[in-house]
Short mmCIF file of C-alpha atoms and ligand atoms in Angstrom, two decimals:
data_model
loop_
_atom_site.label_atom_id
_atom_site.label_comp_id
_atom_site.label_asym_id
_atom_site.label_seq_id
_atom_site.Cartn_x
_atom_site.Cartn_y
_atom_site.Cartn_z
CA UNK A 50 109.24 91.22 120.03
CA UNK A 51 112.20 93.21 118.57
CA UNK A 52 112.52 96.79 119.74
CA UNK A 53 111.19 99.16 117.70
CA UNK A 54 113.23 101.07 115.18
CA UNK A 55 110.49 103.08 113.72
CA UNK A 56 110.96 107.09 113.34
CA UNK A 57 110.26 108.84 116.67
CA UNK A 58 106.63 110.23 114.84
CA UNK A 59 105.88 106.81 114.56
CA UNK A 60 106.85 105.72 117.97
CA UNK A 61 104.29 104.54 120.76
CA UNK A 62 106.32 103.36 122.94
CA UNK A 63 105.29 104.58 126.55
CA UNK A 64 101.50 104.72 125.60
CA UNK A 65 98.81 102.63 125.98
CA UNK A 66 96.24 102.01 123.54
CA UNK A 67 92.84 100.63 123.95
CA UNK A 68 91.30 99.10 121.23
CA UNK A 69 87.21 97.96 121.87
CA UNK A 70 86.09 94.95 119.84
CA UNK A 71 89.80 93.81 119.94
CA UNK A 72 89.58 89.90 120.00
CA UNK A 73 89.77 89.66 116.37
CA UNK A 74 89.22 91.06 112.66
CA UNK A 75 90.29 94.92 112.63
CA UNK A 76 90.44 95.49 116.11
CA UNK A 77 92.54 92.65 116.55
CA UNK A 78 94.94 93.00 113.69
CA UNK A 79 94.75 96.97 115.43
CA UNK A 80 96.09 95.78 118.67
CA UNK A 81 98.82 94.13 117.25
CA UNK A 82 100.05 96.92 114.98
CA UNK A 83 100.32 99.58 117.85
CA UNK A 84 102.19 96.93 119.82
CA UNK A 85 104.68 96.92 117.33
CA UNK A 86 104.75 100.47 117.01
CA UNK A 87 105.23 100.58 120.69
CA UNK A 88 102.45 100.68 122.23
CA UNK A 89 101.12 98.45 125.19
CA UNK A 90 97.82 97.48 124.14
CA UNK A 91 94.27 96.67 125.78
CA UNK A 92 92.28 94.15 124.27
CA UNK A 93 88.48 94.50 124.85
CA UNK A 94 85.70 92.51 123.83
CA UNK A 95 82.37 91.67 126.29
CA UNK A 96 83.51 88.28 126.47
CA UNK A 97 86.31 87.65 129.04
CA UNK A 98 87.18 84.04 127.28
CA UNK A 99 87.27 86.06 123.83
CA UNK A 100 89.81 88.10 125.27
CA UNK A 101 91.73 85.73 126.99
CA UNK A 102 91.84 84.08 123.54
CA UNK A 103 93.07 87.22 121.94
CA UNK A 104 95.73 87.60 124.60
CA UNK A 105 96.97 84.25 124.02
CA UNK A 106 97.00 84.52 120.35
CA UNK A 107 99.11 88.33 121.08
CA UNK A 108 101.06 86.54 123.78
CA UNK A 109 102.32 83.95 120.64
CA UNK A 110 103.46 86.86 118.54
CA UNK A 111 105.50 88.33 121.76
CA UNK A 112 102.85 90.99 123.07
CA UNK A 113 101.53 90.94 125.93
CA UNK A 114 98.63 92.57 125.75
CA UNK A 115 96.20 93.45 128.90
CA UNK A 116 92.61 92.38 128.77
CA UNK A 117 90.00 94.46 129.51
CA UNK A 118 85.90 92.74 129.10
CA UNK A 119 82.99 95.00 128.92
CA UNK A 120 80.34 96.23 126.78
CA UNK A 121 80.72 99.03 124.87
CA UNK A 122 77.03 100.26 124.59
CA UNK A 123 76.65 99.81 128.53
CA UNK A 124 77.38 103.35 130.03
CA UNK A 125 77.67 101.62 133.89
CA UNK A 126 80.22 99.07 132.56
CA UNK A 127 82.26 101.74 130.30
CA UNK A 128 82.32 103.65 133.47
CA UNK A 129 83.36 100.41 135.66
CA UNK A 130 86.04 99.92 133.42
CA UNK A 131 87.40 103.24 133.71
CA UNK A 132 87.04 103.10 137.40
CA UNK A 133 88.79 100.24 137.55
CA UNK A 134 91.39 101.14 135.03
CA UNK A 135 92.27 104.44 137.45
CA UNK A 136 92.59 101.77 140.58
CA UNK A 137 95.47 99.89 138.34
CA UNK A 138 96.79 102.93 137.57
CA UNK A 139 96.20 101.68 134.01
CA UNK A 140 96.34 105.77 132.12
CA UNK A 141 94.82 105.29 128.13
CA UNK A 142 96.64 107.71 126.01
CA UNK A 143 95.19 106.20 122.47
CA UNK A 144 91.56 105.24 122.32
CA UNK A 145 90.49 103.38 119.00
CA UNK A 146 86.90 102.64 119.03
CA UNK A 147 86.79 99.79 116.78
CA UNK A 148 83.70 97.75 118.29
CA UNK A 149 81.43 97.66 115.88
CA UNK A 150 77.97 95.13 114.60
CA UNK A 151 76.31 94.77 111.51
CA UNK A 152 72.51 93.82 110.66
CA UNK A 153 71.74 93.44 107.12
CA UNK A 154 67.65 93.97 106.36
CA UNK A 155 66.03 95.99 103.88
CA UNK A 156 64.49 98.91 106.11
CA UNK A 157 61.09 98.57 105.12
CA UNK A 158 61.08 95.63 107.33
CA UNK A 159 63.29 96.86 109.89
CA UNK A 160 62.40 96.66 113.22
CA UNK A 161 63.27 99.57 116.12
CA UNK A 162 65.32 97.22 118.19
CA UNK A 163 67.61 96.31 115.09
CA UNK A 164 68.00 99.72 114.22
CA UNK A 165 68.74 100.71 118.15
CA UNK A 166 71.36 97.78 118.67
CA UNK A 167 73.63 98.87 115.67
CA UNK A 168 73.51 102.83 116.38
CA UNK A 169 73.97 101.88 120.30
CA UNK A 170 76.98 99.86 119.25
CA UNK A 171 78.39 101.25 116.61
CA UNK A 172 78.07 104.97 117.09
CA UNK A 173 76.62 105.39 120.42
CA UNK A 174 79.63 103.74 122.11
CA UNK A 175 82.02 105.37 121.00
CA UNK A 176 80.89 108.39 122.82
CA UNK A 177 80.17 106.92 125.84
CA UNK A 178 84.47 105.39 126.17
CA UNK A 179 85.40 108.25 124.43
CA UNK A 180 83.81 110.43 126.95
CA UNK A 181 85.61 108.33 129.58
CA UNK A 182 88.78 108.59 128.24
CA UNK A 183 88.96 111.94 127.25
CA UNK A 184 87.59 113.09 130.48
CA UNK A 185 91.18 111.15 131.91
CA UNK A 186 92.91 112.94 129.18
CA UNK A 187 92.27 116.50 130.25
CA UNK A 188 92.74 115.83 133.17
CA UNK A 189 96.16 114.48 133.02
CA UNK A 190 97.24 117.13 130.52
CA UNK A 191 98.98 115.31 128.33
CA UNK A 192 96.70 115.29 125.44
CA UNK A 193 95.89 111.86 123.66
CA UNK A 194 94.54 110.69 120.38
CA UNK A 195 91.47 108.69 119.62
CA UNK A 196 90.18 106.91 116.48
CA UNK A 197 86.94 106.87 115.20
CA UNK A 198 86.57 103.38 113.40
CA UNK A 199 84.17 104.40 110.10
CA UNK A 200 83.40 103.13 106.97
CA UNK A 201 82.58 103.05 103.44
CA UNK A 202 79.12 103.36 104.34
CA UNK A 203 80.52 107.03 106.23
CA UNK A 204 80.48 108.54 103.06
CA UNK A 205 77.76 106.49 101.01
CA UNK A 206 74.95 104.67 101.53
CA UNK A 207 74.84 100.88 100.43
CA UNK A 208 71.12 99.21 100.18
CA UNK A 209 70.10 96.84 103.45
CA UNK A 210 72.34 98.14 106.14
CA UNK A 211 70.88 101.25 107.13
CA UNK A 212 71.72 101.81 110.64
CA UNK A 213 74.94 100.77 110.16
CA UNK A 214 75.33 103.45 107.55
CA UNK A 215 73.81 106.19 109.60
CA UNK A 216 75.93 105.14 112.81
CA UNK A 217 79.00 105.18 110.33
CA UNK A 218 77.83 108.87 108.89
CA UNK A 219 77.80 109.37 112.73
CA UNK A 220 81.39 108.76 113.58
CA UNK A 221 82.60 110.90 111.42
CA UNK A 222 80.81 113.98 112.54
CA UNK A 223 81.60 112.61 116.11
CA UNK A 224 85.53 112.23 115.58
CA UNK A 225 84.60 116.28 114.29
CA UNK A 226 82.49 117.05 117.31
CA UNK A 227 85.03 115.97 119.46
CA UNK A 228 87.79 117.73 117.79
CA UNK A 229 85.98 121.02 118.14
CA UNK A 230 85.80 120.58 121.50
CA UNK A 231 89.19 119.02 122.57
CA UNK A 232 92.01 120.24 120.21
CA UNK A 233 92.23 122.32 122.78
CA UNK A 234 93.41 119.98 125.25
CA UNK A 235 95.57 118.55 122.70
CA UNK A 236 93.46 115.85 121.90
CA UNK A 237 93.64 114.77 118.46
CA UNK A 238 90.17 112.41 116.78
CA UNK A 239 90.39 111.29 113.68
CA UNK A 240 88.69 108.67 111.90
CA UNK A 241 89.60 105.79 109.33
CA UNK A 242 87.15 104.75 106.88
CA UNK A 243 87.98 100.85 105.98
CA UNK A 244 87.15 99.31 102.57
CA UNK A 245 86.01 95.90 102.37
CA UNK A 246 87.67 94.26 104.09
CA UNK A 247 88.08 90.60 104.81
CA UNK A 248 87.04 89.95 108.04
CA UNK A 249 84.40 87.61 109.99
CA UNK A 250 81.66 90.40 110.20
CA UNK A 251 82.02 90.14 106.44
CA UNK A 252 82.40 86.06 105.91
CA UNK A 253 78.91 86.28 104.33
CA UNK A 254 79.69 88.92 101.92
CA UNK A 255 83.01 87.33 101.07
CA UNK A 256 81.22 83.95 100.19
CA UNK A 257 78.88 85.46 97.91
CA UNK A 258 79.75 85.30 94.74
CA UNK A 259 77.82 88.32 93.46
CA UNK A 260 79.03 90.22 95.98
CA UNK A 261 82.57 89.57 95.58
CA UNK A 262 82.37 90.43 91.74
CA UNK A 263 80.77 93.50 92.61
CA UNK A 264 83.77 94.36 95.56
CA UNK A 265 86.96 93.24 92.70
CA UNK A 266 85.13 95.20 89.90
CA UNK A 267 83.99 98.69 91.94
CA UNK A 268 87.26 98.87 93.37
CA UNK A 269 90.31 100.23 91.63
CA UNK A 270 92.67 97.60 93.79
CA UNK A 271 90.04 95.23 92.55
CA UNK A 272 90.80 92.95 95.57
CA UNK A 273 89.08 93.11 99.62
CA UNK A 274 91.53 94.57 101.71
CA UNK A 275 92.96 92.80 104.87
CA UNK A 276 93.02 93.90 108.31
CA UNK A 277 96.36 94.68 108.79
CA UNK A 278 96.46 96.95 105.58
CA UNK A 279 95.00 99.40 108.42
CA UNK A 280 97.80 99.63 110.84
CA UNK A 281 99.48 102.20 109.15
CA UNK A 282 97.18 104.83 109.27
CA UNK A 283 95.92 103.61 112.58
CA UNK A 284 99.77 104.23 113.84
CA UNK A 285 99.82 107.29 111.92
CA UNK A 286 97.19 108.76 113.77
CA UNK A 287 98.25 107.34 117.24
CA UNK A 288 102.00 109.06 116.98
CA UNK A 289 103.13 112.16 117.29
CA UNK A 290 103.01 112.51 113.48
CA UNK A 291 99.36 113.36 113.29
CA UNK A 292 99.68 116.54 116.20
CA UNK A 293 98.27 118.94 113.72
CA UNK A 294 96.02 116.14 112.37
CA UNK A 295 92.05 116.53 114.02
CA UNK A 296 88.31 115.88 112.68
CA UNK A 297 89.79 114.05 109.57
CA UNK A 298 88.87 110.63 108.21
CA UNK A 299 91.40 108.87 106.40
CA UNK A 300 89.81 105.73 104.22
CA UNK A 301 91.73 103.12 103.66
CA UNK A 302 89.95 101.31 100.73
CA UNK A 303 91.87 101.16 97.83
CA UNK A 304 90.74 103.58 96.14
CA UNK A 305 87.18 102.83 96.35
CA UNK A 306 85.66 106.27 97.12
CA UNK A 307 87.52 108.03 94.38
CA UNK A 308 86.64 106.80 91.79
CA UNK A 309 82.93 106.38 89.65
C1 GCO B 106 78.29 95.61 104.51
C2 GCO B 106 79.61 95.44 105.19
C3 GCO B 106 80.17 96.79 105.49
C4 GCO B 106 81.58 96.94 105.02
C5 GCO B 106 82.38 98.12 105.40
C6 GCO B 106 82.65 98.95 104.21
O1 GCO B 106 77.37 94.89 104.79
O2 GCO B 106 78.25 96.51 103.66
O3 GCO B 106 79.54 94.65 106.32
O4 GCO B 106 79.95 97.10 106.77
O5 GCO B 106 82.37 95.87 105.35
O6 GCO B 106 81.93 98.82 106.50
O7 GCO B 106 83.48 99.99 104.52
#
């Protein structure tokens, strides 16, 4: 990879970024942005061959990413990971909690355990690595930044995806909640809301051709976004640039949420 040119703000180089539910969509496209900004990245996902995979595919591209598998929602294995991350001497100065599910059912019908899995995964997780990392962050004293991965669905509600809206609602307030208590340490969390974007998690709503109408004609860019139209706010918020930045949510949809 050449060596980046980009304004000091912009600059990661000399961090390291860990990105949860790295091996591919956002996360992935993620990982490979703040490597180019600088960054050296850790690619998570709970499957070790998944991030092997995503290693490789980095690897081709001239990054050499570490690997790091656990689940996200499993407080002993976030903590495991940490541990073992301190025994490398492996010190994570950008957290973006990207790992996220989805579980489309009209609610009437929803059952506890559906509802449980998404908010344990999508919202529940991202306090339990952002606990662990900011916890390494104070301690250091060098501040750090983490990302909040939201949504759309953090700001309105869509019909059939109900926990994944609430958990989404969640991360907002949590990027806040964390804010209010770590500015202080010179922590900065921020979230990014994504559009639609095109993505596996979405291959069902992409090849449904309702739903697609419905995505080109609510949207003002009248197209699905693609993952790597999220780097730049992702690097944004990573950099130096954003040191005054905390408890915001930027949304990257194309215009989506301003507009009736
Ligand atoms: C859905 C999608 C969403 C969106 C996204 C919008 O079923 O509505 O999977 O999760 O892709 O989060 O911002």
């Amino acid at each position: 990879m050449d060596t980046p040119t980009n304004h000091p703000l912009f600059n990661l180089a000399g961090r390291t970024a860990l990105i949860t539910g790295s091996t591919r969509g956002i996360g992935l496209a993620l990982a490979q942005g703040l490597a180019e900004a600088g960054a050296r990245v850790i690619v998570n996902s709970r499957q070790l061959a998944a991030v092997d995979e995503a290693r490789k595919a980095l690897a081709a591209k001239g990054i050499e990413a570490l690997g790091a598998a656990f689940d996200v929602a499993d407080e002993a294995a976030v903590g495991a990971a940490f541990d073992a991350f301190d025994r490398q001497g492996t010190e994570i100065d950008i957290l973006i909690n990207n790992a996220g599910i989805q579980h489309r059912q009209p609610m009437l019908e929803l059952g506890l355990a559906d509802w449980q899995r998404v908010i344990d995964t999508n919202l529940t997780a991202a306090f339990l690595v952002g606990k662990q990392a900011a916890q390494r962050m104070v301690a250091r004293g060098r501040g750090g930044k983490i990302i909040n991965i939201g949504s759309l669905t953090s700001e309105a509600a869509r019909a059939t995806v109900a926990p994944y809206t609430v958990a989404k609602g969640g991360i907002k307030m949590l990027s806040r909640a964390m804010a209010a208590e770590w500015a202080k340490f010179d922590i900065q969390a921020n979230s990014i809301g994504p559009g639609y974007i095109l993505t596996d998690m979405n291959e069902a709503l992409v090849n449904n051709r309702d739903f697609d109408a419905w995505v080109k004609a609510s949207n003002p860019a009248q197209r699905w976004g693609r993952p790597e139209e999220l780097v730049g706010a992702a690097v944004f918020l990573s950099a130096a640039a954003s040191n005054y930045v905390n408890g915001q949510i930027i949304y990257v949809d194309g215009g989506w949420l301003s507009v009736l």
